[in-house]
Amino acid sequence: HVQLVQSGAEVKKSGASVKVSCKASGYIFTNYYMHWVRQAPGQGLEWMGIINPSGGSTNYAQKFQGRVTMTRDTSTTTVYMELSSLRSEDTAVYYCARGDGIVADYWGQGTLVTVSS
Amino acid sequence: EIVLTQSPGTLSLSPGERATLSCRASQSVISRYLAWHQQKPGQAPRLLIYGASSRPTDIPDRFSGSGSGTDFTLTISRLEPEDFAVYYCHQYGSSPYNFGQGTKLEIK
């Protein structure tokens, strides 16, 4: 069965970077996209971007352009999301979600990133 | 970019009642590429509806979706206690693939 297992919670200082991983299993890794979505405390879902694990191409939301980098490692079926220049507003739960022809059909459990000053 | 507006913000109903949730897009959604996700407190979202009206095999048939263009609806025919949650619409027809702000379905 499809599983997306994310890395553990992180606490970072303002200005630092964080790299969150999402290990996929139970399906052919390169046949599906991967979204990254975040949710600030008590808020809604915010789409950050998408990566095609087959060739590594990416498409980022304009809000995160220049600060976010999504990569993948096909040998370990893992995708990564790195966010730099962290500020307090980046405190959120970060989710990966598999894209079946783009629709997000399976979600990871989420990774809490806390940014402190 | 397409902006999705959900209404109402909060819906108060009782188990057994019918729920109707709305999602309006600022521009037409390509090919009915509109999904609905359910999120319970402390949990990741879960896909309920895709392609505006298709349901994954593990989703109960009391959940149904309809609509096209700019107006979409999620209907829950008879509310069960486990259906009280937050619901998000999500368009995936054109980037950026934005979400609506959510509708909270609460027990009356």
Short mmCIF file of C-alpha atoms in Angstrom, two decimals:
data_model
loop_
_atom_site.label_atom_id
_atom_site.label_comp_id
_atom_site.label_asym_id
_atom_site.label_seq_id
_atom_site.Cartn_x
_atom_site.Cartn_y
_atom_site.Cartn_z
CA HIS A 1 0.00 0.00 0.00
CA VAL A 2 1.06 3.60 -0.60
CA GLN A 3 3.03 5.17 2.24
CA LEU A 4 4.65 8.57 2.58
CA VAL A 5 6.81 8.84 5.70
CA GLN A 6 8.19 12.24 6.58
CA SER A 7 11.11 13.23 8.74
CA GLY A 8 10.69 14.41 12.32
CA ALA A 9 9.94 17.77 13.84
CA GLU A 10 12.49 20.56 13.54
CA VAL A 11 13.25 23.70 15.54
CA LYS A 12 15.21 26.36 13.69
CA LYS A 13 16.42 29.88 14.30
CA SER A 14 15.30 32.78 12.13
CA GLY A 15 17.48 33.03 9.03
CA ALA A 16 18.38 29.34 9.01
CA SER A 17 17.30 26.67 6.53
CA VAL A 18 15.34 23.47 7.01
CA LYS A 19 15.25 20.34 4.86
CA VAL A 20 12.27 18.00 5.21
CA SER A 21 12.25 14.54 3.68
CA CYS A 22 9.40 12.36 2.44
CA LYS A 23 10.11 8.69 1.79
CA ALA A 24 7.69 7.01 -0.60
CA SER A 25 6.88 3.32 -0.81
CA GLY A 26 4.19 1.01 -2.20
CA TYR A 27 4.16 2.39 -5.75
CA ILE A 28 6.44 3.23 -8.68
CA PHE A 29 8.17 6.36 -7.42
CA THR A 30 8.87 7.95 -10.79
CA ASN A 31 5.30 7.56 -12.08
CA TYR A 32 3.77 10.15 -9.74
CA TYR A 33 4.37 13.79 -8.89
CA MET A 34 4.89 15.01 -5.33
CA HIS A 35 3.29 18.16 -3.90
CA TRP A 36 4.47 20.10 -0.87
CA VAL A 37 1.76 21.84 1.15
CA ARG A 38 2.04 23.67 4.45
CA GLN A 39 -0.38 24.59 7.21
CA ALA A 40 0.36 27.31 9.75
CA PRO A 41 -1.13 26.82 13.24
CA GLY A 42 -4.92 27.13 13.10
CA GLN A 43 -4.83 28.06 9.41
CA GLY A 44 -5.69 26.46 6.07
CA LEU A 45 -3.65 24.59 3.51
CA GLU A 46 -1.13 26.47 1.40
CA TRP A 47 0.33 24.96 -1.79
CA MET A 48 4.09 25.44 -2.06
CA GLY A 49 5.08 23.57 -5.17
CA ILE A 50 5.43 20.27 -7.00
CA ILE A 51 8.23 18.04 -8.24
CA ASN A 52 8.24 15.41 -10.94
CA PRO A 53 10.43 12.59 -9.53
CA SER A 54 10.99 11.22 -13.02
CA GLY A 55 13.14 14.06 -14.34
CA GLY A 56 13.35 16.28 -11.28
CA SER A 57 11.50 19.22 -12.83
CA THR A 58 9.82 21.57 -10.38
CA ASN A 59 7.10 24.19 -10.27
CA TYR A 60 7.05 26.52 -7.26
CA ALA A 61 4.40 28.92 -6.03
CA GLN A 62 5.57 32.44 -6.68
CA LYS A 63 5.45 33.24 -2.96
CA PHE A 64 8.28 30.76 -2.32
CA GLN A 65 10.37 31.33 -5.44
CA GLY A 66 14.00 31.87 -4.47
CA ARG A 67 13.55 30.36 -0.99
CA VAL A 68 12.36 26.81 -1.70
CA THR A 69 14.14 23.94 -3.38
CA MET A 70 12.53 20.58 -4.05
CA THR A 71 14.73 17.63 -5.01
CA ARG A 72 14.47 13.87 -5.22
CA ASP A 73 16.66 10.81 -4.85
CA THR A 74 15.36 7.99 -7.00
CA SER A 75 17.70 5.44 -5.40
CA THR A 76 16.00 5.89 -2.03
CA THR A 77 12.56 6.97 -3.37
CA THR A 78 12.74 10.10 -1.27
CA VAL A 79 11.79 13.68 -2.05
CA TYR A 80 13.10 16.68 -0.17
CA MET A 81 11.87 20.19 0.45
CA GLU A 82 14.38 22.79 1.64
CA LEU A 83 13.20 26.21 2.76
CA SER A 84 15.79 28.90 3.44
CA SER A 85 15.87 32.29 5.18
CA LEU A 86 13.33 31.07 7.70
CA ARG A 87 11.16 33.56 9.58
CA SER A 88 8.55 33.14 12.29
CA GLU A 89 5.74 33.05 9.69
CA ASP A 90 7.23 29.81 8.32
CA THR A 91 6.25 27.98 11.50
CA ALA A 92 3.87 25.33 10.17
CA VAL A 93 3.24 21.68 9.52
CA TYR A 94 4.71 20.72 6.16
CA TYR A 95 3.09 17.91 4.18
CA CYS A 96 4.13 15.97 1.13
CA ALA A 97 1.29 14.56 -0.98
CA ARG A 98 1.50 12.22 -3.95
CA GLY A 99 0.17 13.64 -7.20
CA ASP A 100 -1.69 11.15 -9.36
CA GLY A 101 -1.89 13.09 -12.62
CA ILE A 102 -1.52 16.08 -10.26
CA VAL A 103 -4.46 15.36 -7.91
CA ALA A 104 -3.11 14.91 -4.37
CA ASP A 105 -4.29 11.42 -3.49
CA TYR A 106 -2.08 10.29 -0.57
CA TRP A 107 -0.59 12.48 2.12
CA GLY A 108 2.37 12.14 4.45
CA GLN A 109 1.86 12.48 8.19
CA GLY A 110 3.28 16.01 8.29
CA THR A 111 6.43 17.57 9.76
CA LEU A 112 6.22 20.40 12.26
CA VAL A 113 8.80 23.12 11.65
CA THR A 114 9.09 25.71 14.39
CA VAL A 115 11.04 28.89 13.75
CA SER A 116 12.21 30.81 16.77
CA SER A 117 14.01 34.09 17.05
CA GLU B 1 -3.90 32.56 -10.59
CA ILE B 2 -7.16 30.94 -9.57
CA VAL B 3 -8.54 31.91 -6.16
CA LEU B 4 -10.97 29.49 -4.52
CA THR B 5 -13.59 30.84 -2.12
CA GLN B 6 -15.45 28.38 0.09
CA SER B 7 -18.76 28.99 1.80
CA PRO B 8 -19.95 28.94 4.44
CA GLY B 9 -16.94 29.35 6.69
CA THR B 10 -18.65 27.25 9.36
CA LEU B 11 -21.64 24.95 8.98
CA SER B 12 -23.49 23.71 12.06
CA LEU B 13 -25.61 20.59 11.51
CA SER B 14 -26.76 17.48 13.34
CA PRO B 15 -25.96 13.84 12.55
CA GLY B 16 -28.35 12.50 9.95
CA GLU B 17 -28.77 15.86 8.22
CA ARG B 18 -27.60 16.77 4.73
CA ALA B 19 -24.58 19.03 4.26
CA THR B 20 -23.92 21.20 1.23
CA LEU B 21 -20.54 22.92 0.91
CA SER B 22 -19.66 25.37 -1.85
CA CYS B 23 -16.41 26.22 -3.64
CA ARG B 24 -16.32 29.09 -6.12
CA ALA B 25 -13.35 29.75 -8.41
CA SER B 26 -12.25 33.16 -9.67
CA GLN B 27 -11.72 31.64 -13.15
CA SER B 28 -12.95 28.49 -14.83
CA VAL B 29 -11.24 25.33 -13.55
CA ILE B 30 -9.75 23.38 -16.44
CA SER B 31 -11.31 19.98 -17.18
CA ARG B 32 -13.12 19.91 -13.83
CA TYR B 33 -9.77 19.41 -12.08
CA LEU B 34 -11.26 20.12 -8.66
CA ALA B 35 -10.77 17.95 -5.59
CA TRP B 36 -12.17 17.93 -2.06
CA HIS B 37 -10.14 16.94 1.00
CA GLN B 38 -11.26 16.25 4.55
CA GLN B 39 -9.07 17.10 7.54
CA LYS B 40 -9.68 16.09 11.15
CA PRO B 41 -7.83 17.70 14.07
CA GLY B 42 -4.22 16.56 14.32
CA GLN B 43 -4.43 14.53 11.12
CA ALA B 44 -3.25 14.91 7.54
CA PRO B 45 -5.87 15.71 4.91
CA ARG B 46 -7.61 12.87 3.09
CA LEU B 47 -8.82 12.89 -0.51
CA LEU B 48 -12.61 12.59 -0.81
CA ILE B 49 -13.42 13.67 -4.36
CA TYR B 50 -11.37 14.28 -7.52
CA GLY B 51 -12.32 15.35 -11.02
CA ALA B 52 -15.18 17.30 -9.38
CA SER B 53 -17.35 14.19 -8.94
CA SER B 54 -15.22 11.01 -8.78
CA ARG B 55 -14.73 9.18 -5.52
CA PRO B 56 -11.76 6.99 -4.50
CA THR B 57 -12.85 3.42 -3.81
CA ASP B 58 -12.49 3.70 -0.03
CA ILE B 59 -14.71 6.79 0.31
CA PRO B 60 -18.34 6.15 1.37
CA ASP B 61 -21.02 6.95 -1.19
CA ARG B 62 -22.71 9.47 1.10
CA PHE B 63 -20.02 11.87 -0.18
CA SER B 64 -20.67 13.30 -3.64
CA GLY B 65 -19.29 16.14 -5.69
CA SER B 66 -20.73 18.16 -8.53
CA GLY B 67 -20.13 21.27 -10.58
CA SER B 68 -18.04 22.63 -13.40
CA GLY B 69 -16.54 25.90 -14.58
CA THR B 70 -16.41 28.12 -11.51
CA ASP B 71 -18.99 26.57 -9.17
CA PHE B 72 -18.51 23.31 -7.32
CA THR B 73 -20.37 21.57 -4.50
CA LEU B 74 -19.59 18.83 -2.01
CA THR B 75 -22.66 17.10 -0.60
CA ILE B 76 -22.77 14.73 2.34
CA SER B 77 -26.15 13.03 2.15
CA ARG B 78 -26.55 11.90 5.78
CA LEU B 79 -24.00 13.10 8.27
CA GLU B 80 -22.24 10.55 10.43
CA PRO B 81 -20.45 11.59 13.65
CA GLU B 82 -17.06 11.04 11.99
CA ASP B 83 -17.87 13.52 9.19
CA PHE B 84 -17.48 16.58 11.41
CA ALA B 85 -14.19 18.04 10.21
CA VAL B 86 -12.75 20.76 7.97
CA TYR B 87 -13.18 20.44 4.21
CA TYR B 88 -10.94 22.02 1.58
CA CYS B 89 -11.42 22.31 -2.14
CA HIS B 90 -8.28 22.18 -4.32
CA GLN B 91 -7.90 23.03 -7.99
CA TYR B 92 -5.17 21.22 -9.88
CA GLY B 93 -5.93 22.36 -13.41
CA SER B 94 -3.55 25.30 -13.59
CA SER B 95 -0.57 26.32 -11.52
CA PRO B 96 -0.46 27.53 -8.79
CA TYR B 97 -2.60 24.65 -7.53
CA ASN B 98 -4.38 26.61 -4.82
CA PHE B 99 -6.64 25.47 -2.01
CA GLY B 100 -9.77 27.13 -0.72
CA GLN B 101 -9.70 28.51 2.81
CA GLY B 102 -11.80 25.65 4.18
CA THR B 103 -15.27 25.04 5.60
CA LYS B 104 -15.57 23.79 9.16
CA LEU B 105 -18.44 21.35 9.62
CA GLU B 106 -19.39 21.28 13.29
CA ILE B 107 -21.97 19.45 15.36
CA LYS B 108 -25.03 21.53 16.17
#
